[in-house]
PDB file of C-alpha atoms in Angstrom:
ATOM      1  CA  MET H  94      68.420  34.474 -10.867  1.00  0.00           C
ATOM      2  CA  ALA H  95      71.097  36.475 -12.726  1.00  0.00           C
ATOM      3  CA  GLU H  96      70.257  39.976 -13.858  1.00  0.00           C
ATOM      4  CA  GLY H  97      70.520  38.932 -17.504  1.00  0.00           C
ATOM      5  CA  ASP H  98      68.112  36.061 -17.018  1.00  0.00           C
ATOM      6  CA  PHE H  99      65.650  38.314 -15.243  1.00  0.00           C
ATOM      7  CA  GLN H 100      65.751  40.799 -18.104  1.00  0.00           C
ATOM      8  CA  GLN H 101      65.177  38.001 -20.608  1.00  0.00           C
ATOM      9  CA  LEU H 102      62.198  36.854 -18.557  1.00  0.00           C
ATOM     10  CA  LEU H 103      60.736  40.348 -18.604  1.00  0.00           C
ATOM     11  CA  ASP H 104      61.196  40.469 -22.368  1.00  0.00           C
ATOM     12  CA  VAL H 105      59.501  37.116 -22.969  1.00  0.00           C
ATOM     13  CA  MET H 106      56.543  37.484 -20.550  1.00  0.00           C
ATOM     14  CA  PRO H 107      54.455  39.640 -22.990  1.00  0.00           C
ATOM     15  CA  LYS H 108      54.862  36.933 -25.622  1.00  0.00           C
ATOM     16  CA  ILE H 109      53.839  34.242 -23.151  1.00  0.00           C
ATOM     17  CA  ALA H 110      50.808  36.279 -22.116  1.00  0.00           C
ATOM     18  CA  GLU H 111      49.845  36.688 -25.777  1.00  0.00           C
ATOM     19  CA  ALA H 112      50.176  32.937 -26.362  1.00  0.00           C
ATOM     20  CA  VAL H 113      47.781  31.994 -23.544  1.00  0.00           C
ATOM     21  CA  ARG H 114      45.336  34.841 -23.981  1.00  0.00           C
ATOM     22  CA  ASP H 115      42.713  32.865 -25.935  1.00  0.00           C
ATOM     23  CA  LEU H 116      42.827  29.775 -23.687  1.00  0.00           C
ATOM     24  CA  PRO H 117      39.974  28.991 -21.236  1.00  0.00           C
ATOM     25  CA  ASP H 118      40.337  30.609 -17.842  1.00  0.00           C
ATOM     26  CA  GLY H 119      40.870  27.248 -16.177  1.00  0.00           C
ATOM     27  CA  LEU H 120      43.843  26.473 -18.448  1.00  0.00           C
ATOM     28  CA  LYS H 121      45.301  29.947 -18.904  1.00  0.00           C
ATOM     29  CA  GLN H 122      47.121  30.063 -15.551  1.00  0.00           C
ATOM     30  CA  ARG H 123      48.392  26.518 -15.967  1.00  0.00           C
ATOM     31  CA  ALA H 124      49.720  27.194 -19.489  1.00  0.00           C
ATOM     32  CA  PHE H 125      51.358  30.414 -18.351  1.00  0.00           C
ATOM     33  CA  GLU H 126      53.184  28.581 -15.563  1.00  0.00           C
ATOM     34  CA  GLU H 127      54.249  25.841 -17.957  1.00  0.00           C
ATOM     35  CA  LEU H 128      55.756  28.328 -20.433  1.00  0.00           C
ATOM     36  CA  ILE H 129      57.569  30.232 -17.689  1.00  0.00           C
ATOM     37  CA  SER H 130      58.968  26.966 -16.319  1.00  0.00           C
ATOM     38  CA  THR H 131      60.057  25.901 -19.785  1.00  0.00           C
ATOM     39  CA  PHE H 132      61.831  29.190 -20.286  1.00  0.00           C
ATOM     40  CA  LYS H 133      63.614  28.807 -16.942  1.00  0.00           C
ATOM     41  CA  GLY H 134      64.359  25.127 -17.619  1.00  0.00           C
ATOM     42  CA  VAL H 135      62.518  23.956 -14.472  1.00  0.00           C
ATOM     43  CA  PRO H 136      59.579  21.555 -15.125  1.00  0.00           C
ATOM     44  CA  THR H 137      56.450  22.011 -13.048  1.00  0.00           C
ATOM     45  CA  PRO H 138      54.554  19.102 -11.494  1.00  0.00           C
ATOM     46  CA  ARG H 139      51.817  17.972 -13.821  1.00  0.00           C
ATOM     47  CA  THR H 140      48.296  17.769 -12.460  1.00  0.00           C
ATOM     48  CA  ALA H 141      45.206  17.579 -14.523  1.00  0.00           C
ATOM     49  CA  PRO H 142      43.102  20.744 -14.571  1.00  0.00           C
ATOM     50  CA  PRO H 143      39.686  20.561 -12.936  1.00  0.00           C
ATOM     51  CA  GLU H 144      37.956  20.483 -16.347  1.00  0.00           C
ATOM     52  CA  VAL H 145      39.572  17.174 -17.315  1.00  0.00           C
ATOM     53  CA  LEU H 146      39.325  15.453 -13.934  1.00  0.00           C
ATOM     54  CA  PRO H 147      36.597  12.815 -13.484  1.00  0.00           C
ATOM     55  CA  VAL H 148      33.530  14.052 -11.645  1.00  0.00           C
ATOM     56  CA  SER H 149      34.365  11.749  -8.742  1.00  0.00           C
ATOM     57  CA  GLN H 150      37.781  13.468  -8.290  1.00  0.00           C
ATOM     58  CA  GLN H 151      36.840  17.127  -8.784  1.00  0.00           C
ATOM     59  CA  PRO H 152      37.124  19.199  -5.602  1.00  0.00           C
ATOM     60  CA  THR H 153      33.985  20.617  -4.024  1.00  0.00           C
ATOM     61  CA  GLU H 154      33.609  24.056  -2.522  1.00  0.00           C
ATOM     62  CA  ASN H 155      35.090  22.907   0.793  1.00  0.00           C
ATOM     63  CA  GLY H 156      38.130  21.408  -0.943  1.00  0.00           C
ATOM     64  CA  ARG H 157      37.086  17.786  -0.525  1.00  0.00           C
ATOM     65  CA  VAL H 158      36.801  15.384  -3.390  1.00  0.00           C
ATOM     66  CA  ALA H 159      33.155  14.610  -4.201  1.00  0.00           C
ATOM     67  CA  GLU H 160      31.999  11.030  -4.023  1.00  0.00           C
ATOM     68  CA  ALA H 161      31.380   9.404  -7.356  1.00  0.00           C
ATOM     69  CA  GLU H 162      27.761   9.394  -8.350  1.00  0.00           C
ATOM     70  CA  LYS H 163      26.426   5.917  -7.982  1.00  0.00           C
ATOM     71  CA  GLN H 164      25.555   4.411 -11.325  1.00  0.00           C
ATOM     72  CA  PRO H 165      23.549   1.235 -11.869  1.00  0.00           C
ATOM     73  CA  ASP H 166      25.547  -1.804 -12.813  1.00  0.00           C
ATOM     74  CA  VAL H 167      25.386  -2.199 -16.567  1.00  0.00           C
ATOM     75  CA  GLU H 168      26.814  -4.751 -18.901  1.00  0.00           C
ATOM     76  CA  PRO H 169      28.205  -3.592 -22.278  1.00  0.00           C
ATOM     77  CA  SER H 170      26.264  -4.854 -25.283  1.00  0.00           C
ATOM     78  CA  ALA H 171      28.117  -7.329 -27.486  1.00  0.00           C
ATOM     79  CA  THR H 172      26.672  -5.659 -30.602  1.00  0.00           C
ATOM     80  CA  GLY H 173      27.714  -2.194 -29.571  1.00  0.00           C
ATOM     81  CA  GLY H 174      24.121  -1.127 -28.915  1.00  0.00           C
ATOM     82  CA  ARG H 175      22.587   0.020 -25.685  1.00  0.00           C
ATOM     83  CA  SER H 176      23.977  -1.557 -22.564  1.00  0.00           C
ATOM     84  CA  ARG H 177      21.587  -3.637 -20.541  1.00  0.00           C
ATOM     85  CA  ARG H 178      21.144  -3.428 -16.812  1.00  0.00           C
ATOM     86  CA  VAL H 179      22.753  -6.279 -14.910  1.00  0.00           C
ATOM     87  CA  LYS H 180      20.270  -7.997 -12.629  1.00  0.00           C
ATOM     88  CA  LYS H 181      21.537  -8.395  -9.104  1.00  0.00           C
ATOM     89  CA  ALA H 182      21.374 -11.843  -7.594  1.00  0.00           C
ATOM     90  CA  THR H 183      18.371 -12.312  -5.352  1.00  0.00           C
ATOM     91  CA  THR H 184      18.128 -14.541  -2.338  1.00  0.00           C
ATOM     92  CA  PRO H 185      16.157 -17.646  -3.303  1.00  0.00           C
ATOM     93  CA  ARG H 186      12.923 -18.154  -1.439  1.00  0.00           C
ATOM     94  CA  LYS H 187      12.772 -20.992   0.956  1.00  0.00           C
ATOM     95  CA  ALA H 188      10.596 -23.800  -0.269  1.00  0.00           C
ATOM     96  CA  THR H 189       7.536 -24.274   1.884  1.00  0.00           C
ATOM     97  CA  THR H 190       7.268 -27.766   3.272  1.00  0.00           C
ATOM     98  CA  ARG H 191       3.891 -29.387   3.842  1.00  0.00           C
ATOM     99  CA  LYS H 192       3.318 -30.505   7.391  1.00  0.00           C
ATOM    100  CA  THR H 193       3.199 -34.251   7.801  1.00  0.00           C
ATOM    101  CA  TRP H 194       0.977 -36.066  10.261  1.00  0.00           C
ATOM    102  CA  ALA H 195       1.545 -39.454  11.858  1.00  0.00           C
ATOM    103  CA  PRO H 196      -1.514 -41.628  12.528  1.00  0.00           C
ATOM    104  CA  ASP H 197      -2.160 -42.596  16.129  1.00  0.00           C
ATOM    105  CA  ARG H 198      -1.375 -46.335  16.295  1.00  0.00           C
ATOM    106  CA  HIS H 199      -2.730 -46.865  19.799  1.00  0.00           C
ATOM    107  CA  ILE H 200      -6.439 -46.691  19.010  1.00  0.00           C
ATOM    108  CA  ASP H 201      -8.559 -49.850  19.122  1.00  0.00           C
ATOM    109  CA  PHE H 202     -11.051 -49.541  16.259  1.00  0.00           C
ATOM    110  CA  TRP H 203     -12.766 -52.807  17.324  1.00  0.00           C
ATOM    111  CA  PRO H 204     -13.493 -52.062  21.002  1.00  0.00           C
ATOM    112  CA  GLU H 205     -15.171 -54.807  22.998  1.00  0.00           C
ATOM    113  CA  GLY H 206     -18.860 -54.192  23.643  1.00  0.00           C
ATOM    114  CA  LYS H 207     -19.021 -51.266  21.188  1.00  0.00           C
ATOM    115  CA  GLN H 208     -19.662 -50.841  17.489  1.00  0.00           C
ATOM    116  CA  SER H 209     -16.435 -51.068  15.512  1.00  0.00           C
ATOM    117  CA  PHE H 210     -15.488 -48.199  13.279  1.00  0.00           C
ATOM    118  CA  LYS H 211     -15.761 -50.451  10.219  1.00  0.00           C
ATOM    119  CA  ASP H 212     -19.339 -51.460  11.068  1.00  0.00           C
ATOM    120  CA  PHE H 213     -20.185 -47.853  11.859  1.00  0.00           C
ATOM    121  CA  VAL H 214     -18.924 -46.722   8.457  1.00  0.00           C
ATOM    122  CA  GLU H 215     -20.752 -49.518   6.615  1.00  0.00           C
ATOM    123  CA  ALA H 216     -23.976 -48.489   8.302  1.00  0.00           C
ATOM    124  CA  LYS H 217     -23.610 -44.775   7.526  1.00  0.00           C
ATOM    125  CA  ARG H 218     -22.155 -45.133   3.988  1.00  0.00           C
ATOM    126  CA  PRO H 219     -20.312 -41.792   3.660  1.00  0.00           C
ATOM    127  CA  ALA H 220     -20.071 -40.483   0.090  1.00  0.00           C
ATOM    128  CA  THR H 221     -17.852 -37.418   0.464  1.00  0.00           C
ATOM    129  CA  ILE H 222     -14.673 -36.482   2.285  1.00  0.00           C
ATOM    130  CA  ASP H 223     -16.723 -34.133   4.493  1.00  0.00           C
ATOM    131  CA  GLN H 224     -18.936 -37.030   5.554  1.00  0.00           C
ATOM    132  CA  LYS H 225     -15.862 -39.210   6.188  1.00  0.00           C
ATOM    133  CA  ASN H 226     -14.310 -36.519   8.359  1.00  0.00           C
ATOM    134  CA  LEU H 227     -17.564 -36.160  10.284  1.00  0.00           C
ATOM    135  CA  LEU H 228     -17.922 -39.900  10.903  1.00  0.00           C
ATOM    136  CA  ALA H 229     -14.290 -40.247  11.979  1.00  0.00           C
ATOM    137  CA  VAL H 230     -14.534 -37.433  14.509  1.00  0.00           C
ATOM    138  CA  PHE H 231     -17.955 -38.601  15.742  1.00  0.00           C
ATOM    139  CA  TRP H 232     -16.871 -42.222  16.302  1.00  0.00           C
ATOM    140  CA  LEU H 233     -13.610 -41.236  18.006  1.00  0.00           C
ATOM    141  CA  GLU H 234     -15.431 -38.745  20.245  1.00  0.00           C
ATOM    142  CA  HIS H 235     -18.658 -40.588  21.098  1.00  0.00           C
ATOM    143  CA  VAL H 236     -17.965 -44.295  20.549  1.00  0.00           C
ATOM    144  CA  ALA H 237     -14.269 -44.702  21.338  1.00  0.00           C
ATOM    145  CA  GLU H 238     -14.651 -41.834  23.827  1.00  0.00           C
ATOM    146  CA  LEU H 239     -11.117 -40.526  23.395  1.00  0.00           C
ATOM    147  CA  PRO H 240     -10.252 -37.648  25.747  1.00  0.00           C
ATOM    148  CA  ALA H 241      -9.269 -35.556  22.744  1.00  0.00           C
ATOM    149  CA  VAL H 242      -9.431 -36.025  18.972  1.00  0.00           C
ATOM    150  CA  GLY H 243      -6.640 -34.617  16.850  1.00  0.00           C
ATOM    151  CA  VAL H 244      -5.508 -34.847  13.239  1.00  0.00           C
ATOM    152  CA  GLY H 245      -3.423 -37.947  13.979  1.00  0.00           C
ATOM    153  CA  GLN H 246      -6.462 -39.784  15.391  1.00  0.00           C
ATOM    154  CA  VAL H 247      -8.599 -38.907  12.352  1.00  0.00           C
ATOM    155  CA  LEU H 248      -5.821 -40.084  10.043  1.00  0.00           C
ATOM    156  CA  ALA H 249      -5.700 -43.386  11.947  1.00  0.00           C
ATOM    157  CA  ALA H 250      -9.440 -43.803  11.346  1.00  0.00           C
ATOM    158  CA  TYR H 251      -8.894 -43.353   7.605  1.00  0.00           C
ATOM    159  CA  LYS H 252      -6.292 -46.113   7.649  1.00  0.00           C
ATOM    160  CA  ALA H 253      -8.498 -48.440   9.681  1.00  0.00           C
ATOM    161  CA  VAL H 254     -11.073 -48.652   6.857  1.00  0.00           C
ATOM    162  CA  ASP H 255      -8.671 -48.166   3.939  1.00  0.00           C
ATOM    163  CA  TRP H 256      -9.965 -44.753   2.908  1.00  0.00           C
ATOM    164  CA  ASP H 257      -7.768 -42.679   0.616  1.00  0.00           C
ATOM    165  CA  GLU H 258      -6.018 -40.219   2.892  1.00  0.00           C
ATOM    166  CA  PRO H 259      -6.192 -36.510   1.999  1.00  0.00           C
ATOM    167  CA  GLY H 260      -2.866 -34.926   1.111  1.00  0.00           C
ATOM    168  CA  SER H 261      -3.287 -32.401   3.921  1.00  0.00           C
ATOM    169  CA  PRO H 262      -5.646 -33.907   6.509  1.00  0.00           C
ATOM    170  CA  ASP H 263      -5.574 -30.796   8.694  1.00  0.00           C
ATOM    171  CA  VAL H 264      -6.645 -28.633   5.755  1.00  0.00           C
ATOM    172  CA  ALA H 265      -9.372 -31.124   4.795  1.00  0.00           C
ATOM    173  CA  LEU H 266     -10.788 -31.046   8.326  1.00  0.00           C
ATOM    174  CA  ARG H 267     -10.804 -27.249   8.379  1.00  0.00           C
ATOM    175  CA  LYS H 268     -12.650 -27.197   5.053  1.00  0.00           C
ATOM    176  CA  THR H 269     -15.303 -29.526   6.456  1.00  0.00           C
ATOM    177  CA  ALA H 270     -15.658 -27.239   9.453  1.00  0.00           C
ATOM    178  CA  SER H 271     -15.960 -24.079   7.353  1.00  0.00           C
ATOM    179  CA  SER H 272     -18.221 -25.461   4.610  1.00  0.00           C
ATOM    180  CA  GLN H 273     -20.523 -27.827   6.514  1.00  0.00           C
ATOM    181  CA  HIS H 274     -20.200 -26.649  10.139  1.00  0.00           C
ATOM    182  CA  TRP H 275     -20.329 -30.275  11.266  1.00  0.00           C
ATOM    183  CA  ILE H 276     -17.102 -30.189  13.274  1.00  0.00           C
ATOM    184  CA  ASP H 277     -15.193 -27.619  15.293  1.00  0.00           C
ATOM    185  CA  THR H 278     -11.486 -27.399  14.382  1.00  0.00           C
ATOM    186  CA  ARG H 279     -10.558 -24.253  16.272  1.00  0.00           C
ATOM    187  CA  LYS H 280      -8.171 -26.415  18.294  1.00  0.00           C
ATOM    188  CA  SER H 281      -6.425 -28.974  16.066  1.00  0.00           C
ATOM    189  CA  THR H 282      -5.628 -31.208  19.045  1.00  0.00           C
ATOM    190  CA  ASP H 283      -9.225 -31.253  20.288  1.00  0.00           C
ATOM    191  CA  ILE H 284     -11.602 -31.503  17.332  1.00  0.00           C
ATOM    192  CA  LYS H 285     -15.261 -31.914  18.243  1.00  0.00           C
ATOM    193  CA  THR H 286     -18.559 -32.501  16.481  1.00  0.00           C
ATOM    194  CA  THR H 287     -21.132 -29.733  16.535  1.00  0.00           C
ATOM    195  CA  PRO H 288     -24.852 -30.236  17.271  1.00  0.00           C
ATOM    196  CA  GLY H 289     -25.495 -29.956  13.535  1.00  0.00           C
ATOM    197  CA  GLY H 290     -22.837 -32.587  12.858  1.00  0.00           C
ATOM    198  CA  ARG H 291     -24.304 -35.003  15.390  1.00  0.00           C
ATOM    199  CA  ASN H 292     -27.764 -34.597  13.900  1.00  0.00           C
ATOM    200  CA  THR H 293     -26.325 -35.261  10.451  1.00  0.00           C
ATOM    201  CA  VAL H 294     -24.764 -38.509  11.676  1.00  0.00           C
ATOM    202  CA  LYS H 295     -28.130 -39.647  13.066  1.00  0.00           C
ATOM    203  CA  GLY H 296     -29.740 -39.035   9.670  1.00  0.00           C
ATOM    204  CA  MET H 297     -27.153 -40.983   7.701  1.00  0.00           C
ATOM    205  CA  PRO H 298     -27.053 -42.551   5.266  1.00  0.00           C
ATOM    206  CA  LEU H 299     -28.204 -39.349   3.604  1.00  0.00           C
ATOM    207  CA  PRO H 300     -30.620 -39.532   0.664  1.00  0.00           C
ATOM    208  CA  LYS H 301     -28.913 -39.647  -2.737  1.00  0.00           C
ATOM    209  CA  GLY H 302     -27.926 -36.224  -4.014  1.00  0.00           C
ATOM    210  CA  LYS H 303     -27.758 -34.681  -0.533  1.00  0.00           C
ATOM    211  CA  LYS H 304     -24.255 -33.909   0.758  1.00  0.00           C
TER     212      LYS H 304
END
């Protein structure tokens, strides 16, 4: 810098200091450097002061840029009012499928030398689904003498005498077990009659009004 330029700079510095005196501290230094650069004809690189930087870009105490504060997703209101929160897409629940049962088609419901299931039912005249479940399990267990009675075998008995099949035969059998205690369904592939169930069968047809 020439001696004349240096002298001019000394003369103008008090004026520059006076011009930036009332500015905020964060801007004062920046403005002072800008005016000095303008006087010398050398522009300074422009960077936004900390006060005008977004929060996400302001330096922290260790010099690193702070991460932007996470804000909930909002959608601007079309009427200029309050913005509403955007609901995030949720994973649809899987539809529960009802278990289906196939009737056992290998059972002979008219066994030779034994009472057929149809005759057995006509003699006992069941009036409720609990009584039907009881008779089906009893006949399969004690007349047909199957090694094991499952839901599929009971469903086959329903079909053999054209009874209306329950929508969920396994659930219907469990309800009979829990409400009447006539059958034991703890093992769905080996359903058995209980002593109380067998005594009920012996007393059927039950008097009217008794279930």
